[in-house]
Coordinates of C-alpha atoms in Angstrom, one line a residue:
Chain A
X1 CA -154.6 50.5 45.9
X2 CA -154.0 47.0 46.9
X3 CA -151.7 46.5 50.3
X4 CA -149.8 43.7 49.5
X5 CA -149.7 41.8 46.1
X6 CA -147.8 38.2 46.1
X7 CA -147.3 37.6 42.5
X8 CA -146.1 34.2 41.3
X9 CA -143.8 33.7 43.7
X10 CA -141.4 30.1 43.8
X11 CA -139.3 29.7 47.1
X12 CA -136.9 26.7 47.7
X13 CA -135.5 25.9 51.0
X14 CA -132.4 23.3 50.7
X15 CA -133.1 23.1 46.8
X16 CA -136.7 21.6 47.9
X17 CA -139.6 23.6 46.1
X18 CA -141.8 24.6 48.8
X19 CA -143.6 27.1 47.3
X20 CA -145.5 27.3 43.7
X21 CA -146.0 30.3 41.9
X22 CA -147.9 31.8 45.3
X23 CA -150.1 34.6 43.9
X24 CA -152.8 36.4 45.3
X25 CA -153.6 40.3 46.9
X26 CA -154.4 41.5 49.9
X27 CA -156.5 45.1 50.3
X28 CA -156.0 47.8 52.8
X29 CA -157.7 46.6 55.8
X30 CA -158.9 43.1 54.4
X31 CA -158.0 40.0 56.0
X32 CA -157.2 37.1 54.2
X33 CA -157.1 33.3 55.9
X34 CA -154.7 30.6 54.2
X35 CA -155.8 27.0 55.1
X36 CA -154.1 24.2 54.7
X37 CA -152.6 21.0 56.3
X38 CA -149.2 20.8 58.1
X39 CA -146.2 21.2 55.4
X40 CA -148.5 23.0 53.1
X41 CA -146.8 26.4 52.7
X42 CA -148.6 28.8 55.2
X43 CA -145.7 29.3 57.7
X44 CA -143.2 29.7 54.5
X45 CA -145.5 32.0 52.8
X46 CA -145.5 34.3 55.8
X47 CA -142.1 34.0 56.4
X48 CA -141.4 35.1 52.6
X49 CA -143.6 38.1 53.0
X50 CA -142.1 38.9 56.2
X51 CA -138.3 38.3 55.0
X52 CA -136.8 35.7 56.7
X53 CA -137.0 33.3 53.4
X54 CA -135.4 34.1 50.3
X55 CA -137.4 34.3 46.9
X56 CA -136.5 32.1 44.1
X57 CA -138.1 34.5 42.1
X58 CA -141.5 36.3 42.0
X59 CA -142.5 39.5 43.6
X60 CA -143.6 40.6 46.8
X61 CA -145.0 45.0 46.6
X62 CA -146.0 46.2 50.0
X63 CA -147.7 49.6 50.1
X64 CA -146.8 49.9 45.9
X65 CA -143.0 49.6 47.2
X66 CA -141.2 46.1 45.7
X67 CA -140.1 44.7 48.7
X68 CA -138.6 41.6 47.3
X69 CA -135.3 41.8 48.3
X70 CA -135.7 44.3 51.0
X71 CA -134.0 43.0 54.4
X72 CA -136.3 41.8 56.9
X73 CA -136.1 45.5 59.7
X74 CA -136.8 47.9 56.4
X75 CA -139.9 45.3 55.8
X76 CA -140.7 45.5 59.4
X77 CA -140.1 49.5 59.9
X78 CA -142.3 49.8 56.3
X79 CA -145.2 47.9 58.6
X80 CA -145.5 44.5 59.0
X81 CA -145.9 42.6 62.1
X82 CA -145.2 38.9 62.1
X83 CA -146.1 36.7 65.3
X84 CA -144.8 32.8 64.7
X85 CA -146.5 29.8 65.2
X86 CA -144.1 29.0 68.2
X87 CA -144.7 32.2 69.6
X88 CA -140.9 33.0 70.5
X89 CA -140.6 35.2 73.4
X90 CA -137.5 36.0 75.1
X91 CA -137.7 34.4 78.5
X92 CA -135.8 36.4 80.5
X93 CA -137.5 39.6 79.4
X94 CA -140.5 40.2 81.4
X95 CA -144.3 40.5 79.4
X96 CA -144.0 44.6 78.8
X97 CA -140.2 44.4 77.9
X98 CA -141.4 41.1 74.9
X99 CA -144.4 43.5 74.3
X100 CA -141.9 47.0 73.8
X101 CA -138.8 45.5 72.4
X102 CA -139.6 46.1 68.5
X103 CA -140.1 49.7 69.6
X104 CA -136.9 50.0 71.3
X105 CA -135.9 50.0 67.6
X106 CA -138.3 52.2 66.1
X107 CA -138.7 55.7 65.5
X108 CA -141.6 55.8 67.3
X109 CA -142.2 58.5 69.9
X110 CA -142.7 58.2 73.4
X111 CA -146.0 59.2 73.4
X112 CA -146.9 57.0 70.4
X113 CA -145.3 53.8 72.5
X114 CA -147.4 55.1 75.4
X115 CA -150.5 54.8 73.5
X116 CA -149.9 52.1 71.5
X117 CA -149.1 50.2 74.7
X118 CA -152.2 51.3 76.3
X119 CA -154.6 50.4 73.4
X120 CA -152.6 46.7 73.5
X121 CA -153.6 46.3 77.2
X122 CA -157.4 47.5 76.1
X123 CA -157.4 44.6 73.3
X124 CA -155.5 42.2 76.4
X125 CA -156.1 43.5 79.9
X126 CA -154.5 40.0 81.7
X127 CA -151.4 41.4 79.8
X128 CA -151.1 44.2 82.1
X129 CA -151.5 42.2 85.2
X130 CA -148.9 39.7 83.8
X131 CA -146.6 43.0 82.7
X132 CA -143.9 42.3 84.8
X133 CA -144.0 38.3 85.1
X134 CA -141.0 36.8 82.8
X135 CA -141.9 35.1 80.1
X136 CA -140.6 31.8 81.0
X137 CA -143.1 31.7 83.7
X138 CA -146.0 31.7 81.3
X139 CA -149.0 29.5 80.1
X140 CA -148.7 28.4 75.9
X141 CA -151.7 30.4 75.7
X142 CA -150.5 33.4 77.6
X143 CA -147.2 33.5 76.0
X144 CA -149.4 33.2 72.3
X145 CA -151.1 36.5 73.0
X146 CA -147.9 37.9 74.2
X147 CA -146.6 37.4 70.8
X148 CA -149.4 38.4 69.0
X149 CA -149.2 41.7 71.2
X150 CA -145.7 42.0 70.4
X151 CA -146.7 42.0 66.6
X152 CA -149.3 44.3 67.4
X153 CA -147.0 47.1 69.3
X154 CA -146.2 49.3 66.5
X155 CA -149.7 49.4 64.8
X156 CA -148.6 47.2 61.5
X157 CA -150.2 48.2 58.2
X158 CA -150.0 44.4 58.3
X159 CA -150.1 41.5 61.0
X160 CA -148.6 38.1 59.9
X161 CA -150.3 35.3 62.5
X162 CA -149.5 31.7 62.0
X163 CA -151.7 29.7 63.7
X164 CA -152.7 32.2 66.4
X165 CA -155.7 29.6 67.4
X166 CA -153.3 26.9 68.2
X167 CA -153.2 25.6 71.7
X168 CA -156.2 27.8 73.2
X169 CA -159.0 26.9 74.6
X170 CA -162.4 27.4 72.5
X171 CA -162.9 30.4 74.9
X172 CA -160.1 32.4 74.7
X173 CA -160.1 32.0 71.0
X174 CA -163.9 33.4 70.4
X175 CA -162.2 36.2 72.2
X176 CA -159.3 36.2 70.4
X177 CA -161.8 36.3 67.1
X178 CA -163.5 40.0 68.7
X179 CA -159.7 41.0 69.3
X180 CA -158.9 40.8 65.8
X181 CA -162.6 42.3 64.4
X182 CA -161.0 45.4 66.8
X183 CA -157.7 45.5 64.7
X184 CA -159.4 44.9 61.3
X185 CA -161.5 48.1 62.3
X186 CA -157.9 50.0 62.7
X187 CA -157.7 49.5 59.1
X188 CA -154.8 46.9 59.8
X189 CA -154.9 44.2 57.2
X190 CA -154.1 40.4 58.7
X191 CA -153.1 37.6 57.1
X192 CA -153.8 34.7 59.0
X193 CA -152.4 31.4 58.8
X194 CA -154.5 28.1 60.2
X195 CA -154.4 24.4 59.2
X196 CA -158.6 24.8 59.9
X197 CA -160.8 27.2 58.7
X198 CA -163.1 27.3 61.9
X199 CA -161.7 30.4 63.5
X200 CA -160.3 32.3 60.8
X201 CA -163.3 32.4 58.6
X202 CA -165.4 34.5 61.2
X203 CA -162.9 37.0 60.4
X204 CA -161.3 36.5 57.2
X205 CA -162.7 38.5 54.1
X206 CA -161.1 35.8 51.7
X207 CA -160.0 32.3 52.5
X208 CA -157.0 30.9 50.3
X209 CA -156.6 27.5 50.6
X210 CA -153.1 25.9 50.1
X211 CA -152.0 22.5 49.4
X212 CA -147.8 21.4 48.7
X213 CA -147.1 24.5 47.9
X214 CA -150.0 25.4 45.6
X215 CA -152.9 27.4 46.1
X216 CA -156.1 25.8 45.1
X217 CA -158.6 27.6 45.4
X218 CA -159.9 31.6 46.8
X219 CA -162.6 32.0 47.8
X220 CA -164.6 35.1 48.8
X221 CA -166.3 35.2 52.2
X222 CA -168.2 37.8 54.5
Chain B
X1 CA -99.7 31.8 109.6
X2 CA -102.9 30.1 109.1
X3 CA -105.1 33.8 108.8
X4 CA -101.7 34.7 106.5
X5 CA -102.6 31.6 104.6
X6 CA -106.4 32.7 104.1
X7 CA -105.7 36.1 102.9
X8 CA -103.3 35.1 100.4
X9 CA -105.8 32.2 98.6
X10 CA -108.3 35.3 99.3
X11 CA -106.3 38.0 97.1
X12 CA -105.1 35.8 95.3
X13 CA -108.5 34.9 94.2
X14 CA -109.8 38.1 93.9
X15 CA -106.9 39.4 91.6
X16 CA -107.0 36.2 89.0
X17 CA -111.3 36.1 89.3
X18 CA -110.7 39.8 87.7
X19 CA -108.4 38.9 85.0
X20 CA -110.2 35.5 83.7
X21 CA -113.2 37.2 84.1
X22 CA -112.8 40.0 81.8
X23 CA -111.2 37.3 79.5
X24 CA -113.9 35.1 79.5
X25 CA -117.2 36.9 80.2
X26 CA -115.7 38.7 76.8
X27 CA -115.0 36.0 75.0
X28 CA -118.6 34.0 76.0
X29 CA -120.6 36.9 75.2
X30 CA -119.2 37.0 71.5
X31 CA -119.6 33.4 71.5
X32 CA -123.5 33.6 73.2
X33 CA -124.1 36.4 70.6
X34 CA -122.2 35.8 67.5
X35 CA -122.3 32.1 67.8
X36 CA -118.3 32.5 67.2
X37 CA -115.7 30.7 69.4
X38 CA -113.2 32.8 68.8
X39 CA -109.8 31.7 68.7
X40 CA -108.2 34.8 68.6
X41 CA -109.6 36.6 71.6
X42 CA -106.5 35.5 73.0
X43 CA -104.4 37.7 70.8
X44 CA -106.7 40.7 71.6
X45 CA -105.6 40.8 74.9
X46 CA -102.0 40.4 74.2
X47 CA -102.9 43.5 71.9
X48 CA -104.4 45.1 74.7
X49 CA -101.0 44.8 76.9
X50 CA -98.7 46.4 73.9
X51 CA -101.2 48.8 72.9
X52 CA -100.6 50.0 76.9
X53 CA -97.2 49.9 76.7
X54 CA -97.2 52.4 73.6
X55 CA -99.4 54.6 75.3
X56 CA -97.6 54.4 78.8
X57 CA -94.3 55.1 77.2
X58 CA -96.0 58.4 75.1
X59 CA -97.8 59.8 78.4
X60 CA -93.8 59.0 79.9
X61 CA -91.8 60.8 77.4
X62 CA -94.5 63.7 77.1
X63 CA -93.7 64.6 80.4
X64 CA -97.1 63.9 81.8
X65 CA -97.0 62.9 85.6
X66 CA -97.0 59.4 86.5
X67 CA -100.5 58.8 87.7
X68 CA -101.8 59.6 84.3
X69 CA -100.4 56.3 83.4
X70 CA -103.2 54.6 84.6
X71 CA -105.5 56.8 82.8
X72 CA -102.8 55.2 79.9
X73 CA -103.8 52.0 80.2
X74 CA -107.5 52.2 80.5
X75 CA -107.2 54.0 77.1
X76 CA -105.0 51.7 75.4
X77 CA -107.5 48.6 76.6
X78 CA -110.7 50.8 74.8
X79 CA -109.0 51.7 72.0
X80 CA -107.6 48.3 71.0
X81 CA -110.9 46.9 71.6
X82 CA -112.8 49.4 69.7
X83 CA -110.2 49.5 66.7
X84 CA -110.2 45.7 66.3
X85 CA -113.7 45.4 66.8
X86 CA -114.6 47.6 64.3
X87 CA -111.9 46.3 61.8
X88 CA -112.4 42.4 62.3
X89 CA -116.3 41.6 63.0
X90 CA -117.8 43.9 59.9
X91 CA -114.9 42.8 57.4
X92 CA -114.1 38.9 58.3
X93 CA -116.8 37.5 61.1
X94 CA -119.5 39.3 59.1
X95 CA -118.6 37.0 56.3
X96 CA -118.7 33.3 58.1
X97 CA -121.7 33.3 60.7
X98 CA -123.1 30.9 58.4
X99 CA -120.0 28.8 57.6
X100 CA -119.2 25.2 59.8
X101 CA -117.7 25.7 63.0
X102 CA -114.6 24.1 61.5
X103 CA -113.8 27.1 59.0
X104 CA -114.7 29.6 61.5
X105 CA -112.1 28.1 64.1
X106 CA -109.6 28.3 61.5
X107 CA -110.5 31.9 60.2
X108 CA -110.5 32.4 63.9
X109 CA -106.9 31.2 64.5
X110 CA -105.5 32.2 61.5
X111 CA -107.0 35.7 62.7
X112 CA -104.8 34.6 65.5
X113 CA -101.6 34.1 64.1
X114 CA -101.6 37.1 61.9
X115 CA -102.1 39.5 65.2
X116 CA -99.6 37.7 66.5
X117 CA -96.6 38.1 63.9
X118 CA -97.9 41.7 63.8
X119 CA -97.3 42.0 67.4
X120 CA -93.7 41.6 66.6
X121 CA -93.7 43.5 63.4
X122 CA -94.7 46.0 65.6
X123 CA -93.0 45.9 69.3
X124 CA -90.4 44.1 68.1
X125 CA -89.8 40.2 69.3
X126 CA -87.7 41.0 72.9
X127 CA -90.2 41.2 75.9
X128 CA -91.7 44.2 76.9
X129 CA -91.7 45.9 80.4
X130 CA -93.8 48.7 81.7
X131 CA -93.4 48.5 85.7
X132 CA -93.9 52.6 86.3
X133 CA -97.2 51.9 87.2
X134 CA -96.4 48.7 88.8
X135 CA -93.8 50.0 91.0
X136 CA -95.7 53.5 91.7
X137 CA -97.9 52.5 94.0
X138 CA -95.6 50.4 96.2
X139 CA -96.7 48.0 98.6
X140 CA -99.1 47.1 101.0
X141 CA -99.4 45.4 104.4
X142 CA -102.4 42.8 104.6
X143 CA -102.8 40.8 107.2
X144 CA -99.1 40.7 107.3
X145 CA -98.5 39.8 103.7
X146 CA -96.8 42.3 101.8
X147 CA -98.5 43.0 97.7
X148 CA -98.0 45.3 95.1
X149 CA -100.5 48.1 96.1
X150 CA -101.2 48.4 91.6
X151 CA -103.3 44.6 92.6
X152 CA -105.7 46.6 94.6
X153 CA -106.0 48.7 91.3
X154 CA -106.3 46.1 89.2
X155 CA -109.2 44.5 91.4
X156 CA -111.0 47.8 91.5
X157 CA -110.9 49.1 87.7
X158 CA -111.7 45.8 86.9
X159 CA -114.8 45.1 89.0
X160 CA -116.0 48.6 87.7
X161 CA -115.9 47.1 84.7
X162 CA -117.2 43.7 84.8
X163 CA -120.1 45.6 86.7
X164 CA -121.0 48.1 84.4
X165 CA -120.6 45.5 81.8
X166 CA -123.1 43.7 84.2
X167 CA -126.1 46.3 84.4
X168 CA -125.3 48.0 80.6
X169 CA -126.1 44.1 79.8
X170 CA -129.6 43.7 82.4
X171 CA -131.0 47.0 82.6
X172 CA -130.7 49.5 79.2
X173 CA -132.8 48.6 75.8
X174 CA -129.4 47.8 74.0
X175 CA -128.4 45.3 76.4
X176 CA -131.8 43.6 76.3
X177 CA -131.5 43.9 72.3
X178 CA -128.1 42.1 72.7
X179 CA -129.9 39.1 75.2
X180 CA -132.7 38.6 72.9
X181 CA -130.6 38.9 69.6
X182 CA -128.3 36.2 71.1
X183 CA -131.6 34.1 72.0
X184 CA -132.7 34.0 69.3
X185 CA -131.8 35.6 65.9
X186 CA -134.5 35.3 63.5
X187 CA -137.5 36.7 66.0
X188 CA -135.4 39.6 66.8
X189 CA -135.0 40.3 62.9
X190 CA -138.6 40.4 62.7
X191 CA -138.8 42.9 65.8
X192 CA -136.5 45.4 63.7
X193 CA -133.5 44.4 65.2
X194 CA -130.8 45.1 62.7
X195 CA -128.4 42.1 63.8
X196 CA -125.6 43.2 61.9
X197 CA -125.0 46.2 63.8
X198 CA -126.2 44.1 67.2
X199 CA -123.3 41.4 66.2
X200 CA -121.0 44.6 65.6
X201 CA -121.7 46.4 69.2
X202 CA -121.5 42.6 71.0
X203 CA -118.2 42.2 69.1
X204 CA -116.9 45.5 70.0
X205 CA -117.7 44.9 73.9
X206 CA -116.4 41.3 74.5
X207 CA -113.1 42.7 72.7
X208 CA -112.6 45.3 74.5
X209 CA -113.3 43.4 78.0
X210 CA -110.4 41.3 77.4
X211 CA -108.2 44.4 76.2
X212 CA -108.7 45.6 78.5
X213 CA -107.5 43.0 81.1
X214 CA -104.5 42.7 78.8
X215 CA -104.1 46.3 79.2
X216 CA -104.6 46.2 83.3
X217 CA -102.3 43.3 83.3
X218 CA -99.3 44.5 81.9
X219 CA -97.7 46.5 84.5
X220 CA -97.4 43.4 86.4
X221 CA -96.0 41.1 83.2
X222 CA -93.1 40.9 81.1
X223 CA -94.6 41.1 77.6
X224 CA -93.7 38.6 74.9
X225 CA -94.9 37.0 71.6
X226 CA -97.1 34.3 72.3
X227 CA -97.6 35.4 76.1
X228 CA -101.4 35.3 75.5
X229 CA -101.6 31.5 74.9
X230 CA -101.8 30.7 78.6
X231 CA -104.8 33.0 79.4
X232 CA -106.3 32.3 76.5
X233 CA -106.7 28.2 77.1
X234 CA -108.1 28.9 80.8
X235 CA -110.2 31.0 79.4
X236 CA -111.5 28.2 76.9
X237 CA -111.9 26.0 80.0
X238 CA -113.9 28.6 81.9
X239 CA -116.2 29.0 79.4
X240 CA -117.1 25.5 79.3
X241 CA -117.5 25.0 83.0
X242 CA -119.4 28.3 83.2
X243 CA -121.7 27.0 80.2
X244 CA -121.0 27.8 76.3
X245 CA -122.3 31.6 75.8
X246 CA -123.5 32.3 79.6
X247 CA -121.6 35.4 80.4
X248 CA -123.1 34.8 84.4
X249 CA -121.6 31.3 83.9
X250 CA -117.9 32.6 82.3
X251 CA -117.8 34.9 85.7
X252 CA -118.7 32.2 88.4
X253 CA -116.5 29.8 86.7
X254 CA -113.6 32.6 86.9
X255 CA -114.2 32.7 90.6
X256 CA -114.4 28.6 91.0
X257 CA -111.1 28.4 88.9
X258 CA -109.5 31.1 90.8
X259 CA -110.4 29.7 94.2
X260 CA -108.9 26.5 92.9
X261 CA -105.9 28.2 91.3
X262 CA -104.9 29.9 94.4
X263 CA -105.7 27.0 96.8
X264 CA -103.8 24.3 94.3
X265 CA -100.7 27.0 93.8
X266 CA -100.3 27.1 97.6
X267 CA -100.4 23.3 98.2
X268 CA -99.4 21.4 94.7
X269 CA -97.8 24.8 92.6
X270 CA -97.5 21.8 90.0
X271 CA -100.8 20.9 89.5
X272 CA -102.0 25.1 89.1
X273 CA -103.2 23.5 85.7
X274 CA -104.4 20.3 86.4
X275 CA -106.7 21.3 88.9
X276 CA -108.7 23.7 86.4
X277 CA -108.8 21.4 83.6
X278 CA -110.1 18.7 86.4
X279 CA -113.2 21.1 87.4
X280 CA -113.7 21.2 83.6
X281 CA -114.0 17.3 83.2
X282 CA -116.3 17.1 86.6
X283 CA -118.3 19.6 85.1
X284 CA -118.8 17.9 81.9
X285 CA -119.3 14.7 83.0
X286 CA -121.8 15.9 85.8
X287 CA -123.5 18.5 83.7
X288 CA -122.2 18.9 80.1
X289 CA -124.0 21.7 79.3
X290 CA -121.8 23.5 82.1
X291 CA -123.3 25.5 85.0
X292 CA -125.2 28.4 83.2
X293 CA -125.5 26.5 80.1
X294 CA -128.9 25.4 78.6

């Protein structure tokens, strides 16, 4: 059974079409890259599957559930993990308290939070020496895994990262790229969102490529 | 005379930093969190003060001993917080977060108004006077100036409260929630937060701070429609020197304005006004943003 399945999905912000009958499926524990230039339709496309955009019509089934019109904590409590392209920490909230705060929420126990936190510091171990620092006093790059951690917290059937290359240095990112071959292994599916291919298709099982709104062409890879 | 001098700016300032603070830091946080400028926050702490007087009068007439008055008022400010809160944000606010500042003031004042007529639908419009706990306490020597002993009250509850609000606000999860939701709304939807409910618990709180200085201030006022007004434009003005939605910001500029109120009604009793809206014009022209404010 498929994971997610976008299926002809049209969304308009401010009566501008933005995206065009998106469609395209994502597996358990596949990831899938969408490529594109800036104002293409990657950041709206993960914003749609993650809630915070309205669709025009079209469907959206997470996990065989329609999840279409479901608000944005049921999507996020159902599994899905969304880390933005501007990363978005709260600044006076220390690392840990960014990292924990979408399990202050949950339903999770203590002991999962425990672990979960624990395997987060395994996949990013300057994390836990930077667990108390606020996150105002923190690097772009530093603050990007942050966010990507803080996606990561509650084990997501699926992690939404836009542009989670952007801003780091070509040496961070490679480790990034072993980070994320780690959380594919978990069985957690990742869509990843990139205006260049060169880091996400070391990961990415399929590479969509979008263009105003369109996708133009899928292509199989690995 | 000069040390009598000194402690009366002193109390003084300590007494009115209470009061505009639990305004204020009330009215900022729903205004931080809810993005609302709420024009009727002023009307929720007359409703605070009439609410006490019902509930004075019925611990009174029960026979219940004086001191339980207090306990009277502290009640009267939570429960007219927690009523209106839970009547007002789900049913009206709920409904124009996304509307233009414009229409929200006016839903806001209208809000306003209609709390206001109902004030004297209910009490009735002659003032209102519930001294027993006022005068109960008597009166107490410092530094040679006589004061109502029910002050020193007034300056305790009240700093219990502004500092729970404090730490409930720094140090538990829902507090945090609350910071981050006010930050920055659309991450914290994607964290899980539900925001309605966050907007509804923020609501809930800033009402009842200021209830409950309505509440805590009655004793010491004759209550009458429209009372509120007064309060309720300092309290605009502290808010903008203490930064729009910085509830750090609405309590040091309680303490700046009360310093000055105190000093100002000593020397130029005229100018008690003046003086607060000239901080605010400083502070806008020197910083516009206000103290705490981005």
């Amino acid at each position: 059974m498929s994971l997610l399945d976008v299926l002809n999905v049209n969304v308009y912000i401010s009566n501008i079409h933005i995206l065009r009958d998106i469609s395209f499926i994502l597996e358990e524990g596949e990831s899938v890259a969408i490529i594109g230039p800036n104002g293409a339709g990657k950041t709206t496309t993960l914003k749609t599957i993650v809630g915070l955009l309205p669709l025009k019509s079209g469907k959206i089934i997470f996990n065989g559930e329609d999840i279409s019109n479901l608000q944005i904590e049921k999507r996020v409590e159902k599994g899905i993990g969304y880390s933005p392209e501007d990363r978005r920490l709260i600044p006076d909230l220390t690392v840990e308290e960014n990292i924990l705060l979408p399990c202050w929420i949950s339903k999770l126990s203590r002991t999962s939070i425990d672990n979960n936190l624990k395997k987060v510091y395994e996949f990013f171990p300057e994390l836990k020496e930077l667990k108390n620092r606020k996150a105002k006093y923190l690097s772009g790059g530093q603050q990007k895994i942050v966010s990507i951690a803080r996606a990561l917290i509650k084990m997501p059937k699926l992690l939404l990262l836009d542009e989670p290359f952007e801003g780091l240095s070509p040496l961070i990112a490679k480790r990034l790229l072993k980070i994320f071959e780690q959380i594919k292994s978990m069985n957690i599916s990742m869509i990843i969102a990139d205006s260049s291919p060169t880091y996400p298709k070391a990961i990415a099982d399929k590479i969509i490529r979008i263009e105003r709104g369109e996708i133009k062409e899928v292509l199989r890879h690995a | 005379m000069l040390e009598t001098l000194v402690v009366t700016i002193l109390f003084n300032t300590l007494i009115y930093t209470i009061i505009l603070a639990l305004i204020s830091v009330g009215l900022n946080m729903i205004l931080g969190v809810l993005k609302i400028l709420n024009v009727a926050h002023g009307a929720f702490f007359a409703l605070g003060a009439y609410t006490s007087v019902t509930l004075v009068k019925i611990f009174l007439t029960g026979g219940l001993p004086i001191f339980t008055t207090y306990i009277a008022l502290i009640l009267a400010g939570v429960l007219s917080g927690l009523i209106v809160g839970i009547l007002i944000e789900p049913t009206i606010l709920r409904r124009i977060y996304t509307r233009i500042e414009v229409y929200q003031l006016l839903v806001t004042y209208s809000l306003a108004l209609i709390i206001e007529d109902l004030i004297k639908f209910i009490w009735g419009p002659e003032a209102k006077i519930i001294n027993e706990p006022y005068l109960y306490l008597g009166t107490l020597n410092i530094g040679g100036v006589f004061y109502p002993t029910y002050y020193i009250f007034l300056i305790i509850v009240g700093s219990i409260i502004l500092f729970t609000t404090y730490v409930f606000l720094n140090t538990t999860y829902l507090g945090k929630i609350i910071y981050a939701t006010a930050f920055d709304k659309e991450i914290s939807l994607t964290m899980g937060v539900n925001v309605n409910k966050i907007y509804t618990y923020s609501f809930i709180i800033g009402t009842m701070l200021t209830t409950l200085g309505g509440a805590l201030m009655s004793p010491t006022l004759s209550l009458q429609p429209g009372f509120s007004s007064e309060y309720i434009v300092i309290a605009f003005a502290i808010i903008v020197i203490g930064g729009l939605g910085s509830v750090k910001g609405a309590f040091l500029a309680s303490t700046i304005t009360a310093l000055a109120r105190s000093i100002t009604i000593i020397i130029f009793p005229e100018l008690e006004l003046a003086i607060l809206f000239m901080i605010m014009v400083t502070v806008l022209l020197i910083k516009p943003t206000g103290l705490f404010g981005g």
